[in-house]
XYZ file of N, CA, C and O in Angstrom:
724
model
N -84.801 -65.477 122.134
C -85.824 -65.970 121.536
C -85.553 -66.912 120.311
O -86.633 -67.629 119.784
N -84.379 -66.740 119.594
C -83.920 -67.684 118.562
C -84.164 -68.970 119.026
O -83.791 -69.986 118.058
N -83.916 -69.421 120.438
C -83.716 -70.836 120.536
C -85.163 -71.513 120.796
O -85.176 -72.645 120.980
N -86.006 -70.763 120.607
C -87.520 -71.176 120.772
C -87.809 -72.648 120.001
O -87.632 -72.277 118.848
N -88.219 -73.412 120.525
C -88.281 -74.824 119.910
C -89.775 -74.789 119.807
O -90.306 -75.536 118.558
N -90.570 -74.810 120.730
C -91.845 -75.320 120.833
C -92.770 -73.927 121.501
O -92.380 -73.547 122.386
N -94.075 -73.703 120.830
C -94.976 -72.330 121.244
C -95.639 -72.855 122.832
O -95.699 -71.945 123.600
N -95.751 -74.100 122.829
C -96.658 -74.486 123.902
C -95.729 -76.005 124.512
O -95.348 -76.752 123.786
N -95.226 -75.905 125.678
C -94.479 -77.009 126.358
C -95.365 -77.779 127.087
O -95.850 -77.446 127.969
N -95.953 -79.019 126.404
C -96.688 -79.899 127.041
C -95.790 -80.973 127.653
O -96.626 -82.203 127.924
N -94.473 -80.884 127.833
C -93.972 -82.194 128.609
C -94.401 -82.395 129.657
O -94.141 -83.659 130.183
N -94.715 -81.319 130.508
C -95.211 -81.613 131.862
C -96.876 -81.782 132.037
O -97.572 -81.757 133.144
N -97.767 -82.134 130.891
C -98.912 -82.206 130.760
C -99.752 -81.072 130.243
O -99.050 -80.188 129.776
N -100.770 -81.175 129.562
C -101.469 -80.032 128.747
C -101.861 -78.659 129.469
O -102.445 -78.896 130.911
N -101.528 -77.392 129.469
C -101.850 -76.247 130.205
C -103.324 -76.157 130.193
O -104.052 -76.884 129.104
N -103.941 -75.520 130.776
C -105.596 -75.274 131.112
C -105.953 -74.335 129.885
O -106.996 -74.392 129.619
N -104.790 -73.366 129.454
C -105.289 -72.767 128.496
C -104.070 -72.278 127.443
O -103.133 -72.479 128.066
N -104.528 -71.821 126.015
C -103.251 -71.505 125.499
C -103.875 -70.584 124.362
O -104.473 -71.102 123.257
N -103.338 -69.278 124.142
C -103.905 -68.289 123.499
C -104.894 -68.569 123.175
O -105.698 -68.572 121.931
N -106.100 -68.420 124.112
C -107.482 -68.661 123.562
C -108.334 -67.198 122.674
O -109.425 -67.567 122.390
N -107.821 -66.035 123.082
C -108.195 -65.022 122.416
C -107.413 -64.325 121.574
O -107.659 -63.289 121.030
N -106.323 -64.929 121.418
C -105.356 -64.428 120.223
C -105.670 -64.318 118.697
O -106.436 -65.548 118.379
N -105.783 -63.401 118.109
C -106.341 -63.311 116.603
C -105.114 -63.319 115.637
O -105.436 -63.779 114.176
N -103.862 -62.676 116.154
C -103.171 -62.930 114.953
C -101.909 -63.754 115.735
O -101.177 -63.519 116.743
N -101.144 -64.502 114.760
C -99.983 -65.275 115.507
C -98.736 -65.066 114.399
O -99.205 -65.579 113.191
N -97.608 -64.403 114.518
C -96.392 -64.277 113.434
C -95.120 -65.148 114.012
O -94.848 -64.589 115.064
N -95.197 -66.210 113.431
C -93.881 -66.792 114.086
C -92.575 -66.398 112.752
O -92.753 -67.114 111.787
N -91.539 -65.869 113.173
C -90.768 -65.625 111.836
C -89.213 -65.442 112.339
O -89.196 -64.954 113.488
N -88.737 -66.087 111.889
C -86.661 -66.301 111.958
C -86.759 -67.112 112.743
O -85.632 -66.651 113.642
N -87.229 -67.966 113.625
C -87.094 -68.632 114.402
C -86.481 -69.740 114.362
O -86.968 -71.198 113.799
N -85.204 -70.005 113.895
C -84.502 -71.062 113.408
C -84.286 -72.374 113.924
O -84.092 -73.349 113.245
N -84.949 -72.495 115.335
C -84.939 -73.908 115.933
C -86.379 -74.375 116.175
O -86.494 -75.203 116.756
N -87.247 -73.613 115.926
C -88.643 -73.743 115.945
C -89.169 -75.180 115.315
O -88.903 -75.338 114.386
N -89.719 -75.910 116.110
C -89.817 -77.275 115.710
C -91.691 -77.456 115.615
O -91.942 -78.562 115.077
N -92.496 -76.859 116.360
C -93.724 -76.808 116.242
C -94.722 -76.122 117.279
O -93.870 -75.500 118.014
N -95.773 -76.324 117.463
C -96.726 -75.721 118.353
C -96.553 -76.296 119.603
O -96.449 -75.728 120.636
N -96.828 -77.569 119.639
C -96.760 -78.650 121.114
C -95.201 -79.449 120.932
O -95.077 -79.929 119.937
N -94.799 -79.449 122.141
C -93.550 -80.067 122.043
C -93.726 -81.513 122.510
O -92.702 -82.458 121.894
N -95.076 -82.059 122.573
C -94.978 -83.799 122.661
C -96.413 -84.138 122.016
O -97.356 -83.065 122.071
N -96.299 -85.201 121.650
C -97.883 -86.148 121.166
C -98.705 -85.852 121.947
O -99.112 -86.947 122.666
N -99.689 -84.875 122.496
C -100.529 -84.947 123.460
C -101.928 -83.699 122.944
O -101.366 -82.883 122.134
N -102.470 -83.642 123.551
C -103.685 -82.922 123.365
C -103.543 -81.519 123.486
O -102.724 -80.960 124.160
N -103.778 -80.358 122.809
C -103.889 -79.161 123.344
C -105.166 -78.701 124.207
O -106.161 -79.449 124.001
N -105.153 -77.699 124.906
C -106.360 -77.155 125.722
C -107.286 -76.883 124.893
O -107.258 -76.380 123.575
N -108.366 -77.140 125.174
C -109.733 -76.778 124.651
C -109.494 -75.543 124.313
O -109.127 -74.626 125.242
N -110.335 -75.105 123.415
C -109.993 -73.562 122.660
C -108.754 -73.073 122.279
O -108.807 -71.633 122.254
N -107.871 -73.692 122.237
C -106.361 -73.014 121.965
C -106.456 -72.562 120.793
O -106.838 -73.253 119.493
N -105.973 -71.570 120.119
C -106.152 -70.825 118.861
C -107.531 -70.632 118.329
O -107.724 -70.420 117.361
N -108.490 -70.714 119.061
C -109.744 -70.893 118.552
C -110.204 -69.263 118.117
O -111.216 -69.145 117.266
N -109.565 -68.604 118.390
C -109.902 -66.919 118.094
C -109.086 -66.551 116.871
O -109.036 -65.605 116.175
N -108.169 -67.156 116.436
C -106.921 -67.317 115.494
C -107.514 -66.733 114.113
O -108.156 -67.689 113.749
N -107.444 -65.520 113.787
C -107.757 -65.161 112.512
C -106.478 -65.114 111.326
O -106.716 -65.221 110.098
N -105.342 -64.891 111.517
C -104.248 -64.481 110.833
C -103.082 -65.271 111.394
O -102.684 -65.191 112.621
N -102.155 -66.373 110.528
C -101.255 -67.194 110.641
C -100.250 -66.824 109.732
O -100.586 -67.073 108.586
N -99.215 -66.333 110.221
C -97.754 -65.875 109.172
C -96.682 -66.722 110.000
O -96.234 -66.625 110.949
N -96.098 -67.765 109.114
C -95.137 -68.404 109.554
C -93.958 -68.232 108.100
O -94.198 -68.610 107.290
N -92.853 -67.576 108.786
C -91.740 -67.633 107.794
C -90.280 -67.756 108.385
O -90.154 -67.593 109.458
N -89.444 -68.213 107.450
C -88.007 -68.441 108.049
C -87.922 -69.438 109.040
O -87.200 -69.260 110.293
N -88.656 -70.237 109.133
C -89.000 -71.592 110.131
C -87.904 -72.784 109.820
O -88.641 -73.569 109.135
N -86.697 -72.648 109.661
C -85.960 -73.800 109.100
C -86.035 -75.163 109.471
O -85.493 -76.038 108.579
N -86.309 -75.354 111.012
C -86.458 -76.561 111.304
C -87.794 -77.124 111.552
O -87.859 -78.375 111.803
N -88.617 -76.517 111.187
C -89.849 -76.923 111.271
C -90.252 -77.936 110.434
O -90.525 -77.851 108.875
N -91.008 -79.161 110.592
C -91.399 -80.227 109.614
C -92.813 -80.401 109.834
O -93.389 -80.733 108.713
N -93.576 -80.312 111.008
C -94.885 -80.193 110.827
C -95.358 -79.275 111.996
O -94.680 -79.366 113.162
N -96.223 -78.577 111.596
C -96.896 -77.906 112.518
C -97.631 -78.596 114.135
O -97.145 -77.992 115.080
N -97.996 -79.477 113.940
C -98.646 -80.038 115.044
C -98.034 -81.410 115.156
O -98.008 -82.438 114.129
N -98.039 -81.981 116.555
C -97.504 -83.447 116.771
C -98.684 -84.262 117.181
O -99.457 -83.765 117.912
N -98.800 -85.322 116.624
C -99.835 -85.820 117.207
C -101.261 -85.657 116.754
O -101.344 -85.010 115.892
N -102.310 -86.485 117.071
C -103.810 -86.210 116.695
C -104.296 -84.661 116.956
O -103.602 -83.715 117.810
N -105.102 -84.179 115.969
C -105.424 -82.917 115.676
C -107.302 -82.782 115.944
O -107.644 -81.293 115.750
N -107.673 -84.008 116.419
C -109.103 -83.733 116.615
C -109.792 -82.623 117.308
O -110.572 -81.858 116.917
N -108.428 -81.987 118.353
C -109.334 -80.679 119.277
C -108.566 -79.488 118.598
O -108.826 -78.519 119.247
N -107.814 -79.453 117.611
C -107.415 -78.066 117.433
C -108.499 -77.831 116.360
O -108.897 -78.251 115.427
N -108.898 -76.627 116.573
C -110.156 -75.752 115.820
C -109.404 -74.410 115.641
O -109.651 -73.530 116.489
N -109.689 -73.965 114.276
C -109.102 -73.210 113.889
C -110.182 -72.661 112.677
O -109.799 -71.878 111.689
N -111.293 -72.616 113.044
C -112.763 -72.282 112.463
C -112.858 -70.871 112.364
O -113.413 -70.265 111.405
N -112.066 -69.709 112.577
C -111.711 -68.337 112.693
C -110.769 -68.015 111.743
O -110.749 -66.733 111.416
N -109.830 -68.851 111.341
C -108.769 -68.498 110.693
C -109.066 -68.049 109.586
O -109.935 -68.837 108.686
N -108.635 -66.905 108.762
C -109.157 -66.151 107.683
C -107.876 -66.127 106.624
O -108.159 -65.973 105.617
N -106.652 -66.039 107.264
C -105.514 -65.886 106.158
C -104.300 -66.450 106.613
O -104.063 -66.530 107.934
N -103.662 -67.342 105.891
C -102.479 -67.912 106.357
C -101.429 -67.735 105.125
O -101.652 -67.877 104.135
N -100.115 -67.474 105.845
C -98.980 -67.008 105.221
C -97.881 -68.089 105.475
O -97.455 -68.157 106.565
N -97.161 -68.934 104.707
C -96.414 -69.801 105.056
C -95.270 -69.965 103.953
O -95.427 -69.802 102.763
N -94.072 -69.237 104.537
C -92.969 -69.097 103.192
C -91.413 -69.523 104.014
O -91.470 -69.333 105.228
N -90.515 -69.676 103.268
C -89.058 -70.307 103.618
C -89.167 -71.176 104.851
O -88.260 -70.870 105.904
N -89.918 -72.356 104.856
C -89.875 -73.499 105.495
C -89.833 -74.477 105.194
O -90.423 -75.142 104.883
N -88.214 -74.565 104.888
C -87.585 -75.617 103.644
C -88.317 -77.170 104.024
O -88.421 -77.846 103.288
N -88.442 -77.208 105.485
C -88.396 -78.821 106.166
C -89.739 -79.214 106.210
O -90.403 -80.293 106.336
N -91.008 -78.052 106.311
C -92.366 -78.012 106.379
C -92.693 -79.380 105.437
O -92.898 -79.089 104.008
N -93.534 -80.378 105.709
C -93.959 -81.375 105.029
C -95.364 -81.125 104.650
O -95.740 -81.604 103.522
N -96.181 -80.421 105.445
C -97.528 -80.500 105.261
C -98.201 -79.495 106.241
O -97.167 -78.996 106.974
N -99.088 -78.779 106.044
C -99.708 -77.853 106.746
C -101.148 -78.309 107.470
O -101.094 -77.680 108.857
N -102.202 -78.546 106.953
C -103.180 -78.982 107.780
C -103.895 -80.674 107.780
O -103.543 -81.168 106.831
N -104.026 -80.812 108.585
C -104.744 -82.408 108.987
C -106.167 -82.060 108.514
O -106.598 -81.252 108.282
N -106.692 -83.267 107.994
C -108.158 -83.442 107.578
C -109.226 -82.788 108.770
O -109.936 -82.100 108.437
N -108.767 -83.265 110.052
C -109.421 -82.555 110.813
C -109.574 -80.942 110.854
O -110.397 -80.346 111.202
N -108.367 -80.477 110.752
C -108.052 -79.140 110.611
C -108.911 -78.282 109.410
O -109.412 -77.665 109.632
N -108.415 -79.008 108.194
C -109.010 -78.574 107.072
C -110.548 -78.594 107.184
O -111.004 -77.467 106.516
N -111.225 -79.368 107.590
C -112.617 -79.541 107.296
C -113.127 -78.283 108.160
O -114.763 -77.893 107.995
N -112.656 -77.714 109.095
C -113.383 -76.350 109.905
C -112.586 -75.183 109.215
O -112.843 -74.299 110.018
N -112.090 -75.237 108.576
C -111.721 -73.758 107.802
C -112.582 -73.146 107.290
O -112.382 -72.675 105.716
N -113.790 -72.961 107.931
C -114.908 -72.149 107.014
C -114.617 -70.413 106.682
O -115.426 -70.202 106.058
N -113.610 -70.117 107.446
C -113.643 -68.472 107.158
C -112.464 -68.261 106.476
O -112.172 -67.186 106.124
N -111.412 -69.438 106.118
C -110.354 -69.304 105.489
C -110.378 -68.095 104.018
O -111.342 -69.169 102.982
N -109.879 -67.415 103.584
C -110.120 -66.437 102.576
C -108.887 -66.396 101.877
O -108.875 -66.316 100.490
N -107.659 -66.470 102.277
C -106.214 -66.431 101.615
C -105.389 -67.433 102.215
O -105.211 -67.159 103.336
N -104.636 -68.026 101.674
C -103.803 -69.263 101.745
C -102.489 -68.880 100.874
O -102.713 -69.138 99.309
N -101.500 -68.662 101.412
C -100.265 -68.644 100.332
C -98.831 -69.575 101.028
O -98.940 -69.057 102.447
N -98.557 -70.175 100.227
C -97.537 -70.925 100.418
C -96.526 -71.122 99.619
O -96.609 -70.965 98.439
N -95.257 -70.923 99.952
C -94.078 -70.789 98.924
C -92.779 -71.114 99.837
O -92.645 -71.003 101.123
N -91.847 -71.611 98.932
C -90.429 -71.624 99.548
C -90.571 -72.936 100.704
O -89.819 -72.509 101.563
N -91.089 -73.867 100.456
C -91.256 -74.800 101.357
C -90.840 -76.084 100.526
O -91.629 -76.932 99.829
N -89.580 -76.420 100.825
C -89.217 -77.373 99.923
C -89.647 -78.863 99.656
O -89.135 -79.507 98.829
N -89.826 -79.121 100.930
C -90.052 -80.393 101.547
C -91.679 -80.900 101.294
O -92.125 -81.906 101.534
N -92.532 -79.867 101.226
C -93.856 -79.978 101.148
C -94.559 -80.711 99.929
O -94.004 -80.053 98.791
N -95.350 -81.906 100.090
C -95.771 -82.573 99.149
C -96.954 -82.205 99.133
O -97.910 -82.379 97.631
N -98.067 -82.109 100.253
C -99.367 -81.588 100.118
C -99.587 -80.598 101.076
O -98.879 -80.439 101.829
N -100.700 -79.959 101.103
C -101.034 -79.058 102.417
C -102.130 -79.710 103.019
O -102.394 -79.217 104.075
N -102.861 -80.574 102.789
C -103.828 -81.459 103.728
C -103.150 -82.739 103.969
O -103.168 -83.336 102.886
N -103.020 -83.136 104.870
C -102.537 -84.767 105.147
C -103.711 -85.334 105.994
O -104.359 -84.938 106.791
N -103.498 -86.476 106.120
C -104.426 -87.491 106.608
C -103.840 -88.180 108.022
O -102.738 -88.519 107.775
N -104.466 -87.957 109.073
C -103.670 -88.717 110.102
C -103.717 -89.984 110.082
O -102.736 -90.914 110.590
N -104.967 -90.531 109.715
C -105.027 -92.138 109.897
C -105.789 -92.461 110.882
O -105.784 -91.718 111.956
N -105.597 -93.797 111.486
C -106.031 -94.130 112.876
C -107.333 -94.582 112.938
O -108.224 -93.842 112.246
N -107.596 -94.813 114.151
C -109.014 -94.899 114.467
C -110.147 -93.757 114.565
O -111.442 -93.731 114.503
N -109.398 -92.429 114.924
C -110.203 -91.668 115.244
C -110.657 -90.629 113.828
O -110.963 -89.470 113.961
N -109.886 -91.020 112.594
C -110.459 -90.513 111.321
C -111.231 -90.655 111.141
O -111.993 -91.631 111.151
N -112.198 -89.557 110.472
C -113.485 -89.533 109.963
C -113.279 -89.860 108.538
O -112.790 -88.859 107.847
N -113.995 -90.632 108.205
C -113.969 -90.968 106.301
C -114.648 -89.879 105.931
O -115.743 -89.529 106.157
N -113.906 -89.286 105.022
C -114.763 -88.131 103.974
C -114.136 -88.213 102.595
O -112.926 -88.589 102.214
N -114.978 -87.788 101.764
C -114.757 -87.944 100.159
C -114.257 -86.475 99.765
O -113.479 -86.357 99.029
N -114.728 -85.602 100.781
C -114.289 -84.101 100.052
C -114.246 -83.221 101.333
O -114.860 -83.485 102.571
N -113.585 -82.288 101.359
C -113.638 -81.027 102.139
C -113.745 -79.816 101.593
O -113.225 -79.581 100.490
N -114.631 -78.832 102.260
C -115.076 -77.804 101.490
C -114.764 -76.638 102.026
O -114.613 -76.424 103.587
N -113.612 -75.618 101.625
C -113.480 -74.315 102.150
C -114.028 -73.175 101.522
O -113.749 -72.956 100.564
N -115.212 -73.093 102.204
C -116.206 -72.198 101.251
C -115.891 -70.736 100.937
O -116.622 -70.251 100.212
N -115.103 -70.185 101.575
C -114.615 -68.786 101.562
C -113.251 -68.410 100.841
O -112.970 -67.428 100.874
N -112.605 -69.619 100.753
C -111.445 -69.472 100.191
C -111.631 -68.974 99.126
O -111.988 -69.147 97.814
N -110.580 -67.223 98.770
C -110.748 -66.645 97.451
C -109.532 -66.522 96.557
O -109.653 -66.569 95.337
N -108.460 -66.750 97.435
C -106.921 -66.474 97.192
C -106.099 -67.710 97.443
O -106.051 -68.017 98.764
N -105.508 -68.422 96.369
C -104.595 -69.415 96.591
C -103.491 -69.135 96.191
O -103.498 -69.106 94.696
N -102.334 -68.971 96.481
C -101.332 -68.979 95.928
C -100.052 -70.267 96.218
O -99.797 -70.102 97.452
N -99.675 -70.465 95.321
C -98.581 -71.656 95.869
C -97.197 -71.416 94.755
O -97.520 -71.490 93.486
N -96.272 -71.237 95.161
C -95.090 -70.945 94.376
C -93.445 -71.719 95.364
O -93.696 -71.582 96.319
N -92.827 -72.012 94.224
C -91.503 -72.542 94.735
C -91.891 -73.478 95.529
O -91.318 -73.385 96.894
N -92.470 -74.641 95.037
C -92.766 -75.949 95.976
C -92.017 -76.977 95.189
O -92.922 -77.854 94.413
N -90.742 -77.300 95.213
C -90.217 -78.328 94.490
C -90.690 -79.779 94.363
O -90.591 -80.478 93.633
N -91.322 -80.116 96.066
C -91.783 -81.581 96.180
C -92.873 -81.635 95.936
O -93.706 -82.822 96.280
N -93.793 -80.533 95.799
C -95.373 -80.537 96.007
C -95.955 -81.548 94.838
O -95.783 -81.500 93.500
N -96.861 -82.341 95.295
C -97.709 -83.242 94.320
C -99.001 -82.976 94.000
O -99.585 -83.143 93.058
N -99.374 -82.718 95.036
C -101.231 -82.324 95.068
C -101.648 -81.643 96.397
O -100.972 -81.767 97.574
N -102.868 -81.257 96.536
C -103.237 -80.629 97.637
C -103.407 -81.589 98.597
O -103.164 -81.353 99.889
N -104.043 -82.792 98.268
C -104.113 -83.810 99.510
C -104.183 -85.223 98.708
O -104.061 -85.457 97.654
N -104.003 -86.203 99.668
C -103.829 -87.855 99.076
C -104.820 -88.259 99.659
O -105.058 -89.426 99.275
N -105.655 -87.972 100.448
C -106.726 -88.805 101.526
C -108.105 -88.703 101.003
O -108.708 -89.297 101.892
N -108.490 -87.748 100.135
C -109.572 -87.899 99.712
C -109.632 -87.501 98.679
O -109.113 -87.268 97.603
N -111.132 -87.229 97.891
C -111.308 -87.361 96.525
C -111.559 -85.843 96.114
O -111.141 -85.561 94.972
N -111.640 -84.630 96.937
C -112.098 -83.352 96.756
C -111.648 -82.543 97.658
O -112.215 -82.482 98.638
N -111.168 -81.449 97.294
C -111.251 -79.961 98.051
C -112.058 -79.144 97.322
O -111.725 -78.901 96.165
N -113.400 -78.892 97.703
C -113.885 -77.691 97.120
C -114.009 -76.525 97.548
O -113.734 -75.972 98.717
N -113.510 -75.356 96.562
C -113.200 -73.957 96.986
C -114.344 -73.259 95.842
O -113.822 -72.627 94.907
N -115.514 -73.042 96.427
C -116.469 -72.661 95.515
C -116.369 -71.107 95.008
O -116.759 -70.487 94.359
N -115.231 -70.549 96.276
C -115.360 -68.571 95.867
C -113.965 -68.566 95.473
O -113.463 -67.104 95.505
N -113.133 -69.634 94.926
C -111.773 -69.239 94.524
C -111.648 -68.332 93.306
O -112.671 -68.553 92.124
N -111.307 -67.113 93.288
C -111.188 -66.155 92.055
C -109.842 -65.756 91.967
O -109.670 -65.314 91.110
N -108.799 -66.204 92.651
C -107.522 -65.947 92.583
C -106.352 -67.108 92.799
O -106.426 -67.492 93.924
N -105.947 -67.764 91.530
C -104.906 -68.723 91.716
C -103.579 -68.515 91.056
O -103.565 -67.798 89.806
N -102.607 -68.488 91.937
C -101.308 -68.701 91.353
C -100.611 -69.975 91.590
O -100.382 -70.383 92.684
N -99.950 -70.722 90.620
C -99.018 -71.443 90.905
C -97.672 -71.358 90.056
O -97.876 -70.815 88.686
N -96.711 -71.455 90.852
C -95.486 -70.831 90.101
C -94.249 -71.750 90.800
O -94.303 -72.072 91.613
N -93.679 -72.496 89.669
C -92.509 -73.438 89.938
C -92.826 -74.365 90.805
O -92.232 -74.557 91.915
N -93.759 -75.282 90.294
C -93.962 -76.631 91.055
C -93.773 -77.567 90.140
O -95.066 -78.204 89.604
N -92.687 -78.239 90.013
C -92.213 -79.001 88.734
C -92.909 -80.599 89.211
O -92.963 -80.909 87.913
N -93.364 -81.167 90.275
C -93.805 -82.365 90.400
C -95.377 -82.192 90.489
O -95.873 -83.567 90.655
N -95.889 -81.247 90.274
C -97.666 -81.039 90.304
C -98.257 -81.787 89.029
O -98.135 -81.593 88.099
N -98.856 -82.566 89.405
C -99.688 -83.497 88.448
C -101.146 -82.894 88.115
O -101.594 -82.825 87.292
N -101.609 -83.100 89.229
C -102.827 -82.180 89.364
C -103.297 -81.636 90.932
O -102.726 -82.309 91.784
N -103.756 -80.539 90.932
C -104.151 -79.724 92.182
C -104.887 -80.505 93.161
O -104.898 -80.669 94.229
N -106.157 -81.086 92.404
C -107.082 -81.556 93.265
C -107.100 -83.260 92.856
O -106.603 -83.454 91.902
N -107.305 -84.236 93.835
C -107.313 -85.637 93.727
C -108.258 -85.625 92.635
O -109.078 -85.123 92.141
N -108.164 -86.882 91.832
C -108.996 -87.155 90.677
C -110.356 -87.638 91.371
O -110.232 -88.524 92.134
C-alpha cells in the first residue's frame, strides 16, 4: 500500500463508478501518492458524492489532488477536511469544487510547505466567471505552518464565510490578506 500513486487508475478510461457511497476517506502515510486520478480525464459521475470527511496526512509526493478539469467533481456533502504534512501540495480546491462546498463546517490545513492558496482557478473555456464563493456552513478554519501561503484564493473578489466562529492563523509569514481585496 505504501507504493499507491493514485486512488483511481484512469489510464485505460474512466471507470463506471468510484466510491459513490463512501462517506469517509483517510489517506495517510502514502509516501508515493500523487493524486486521486492518474490522468487528466473526467472522473465517473457521482464519484465521491457521498463523502463527508476527508483526511490527508503525510502525503509527501502529492502536489495537486485533482488532475485536469474538475467541473464534474462534486463534494457537496463534505463536512470536514484535514490536510497536514503534505509538503508539496500547492492548493486544495478548484473554483468548481469550492462553490459546491455547501456543507463544509471544518477546514484545517497545516504543514503544507508549498501551498500558496487553497482555492485555485482552472482557467480555460469551462471556467465560470464568479466574483465570490460562499461556504455557508464553515464554522472552523485553521491554517498553520504554511510558509508559502499568500491568500485564500487569487481568482475572485471574495470568499464569504457567514458562519465562521473559530479562526486560527499560525506561522504564515507570507500572508498579506486572507481574503482578496
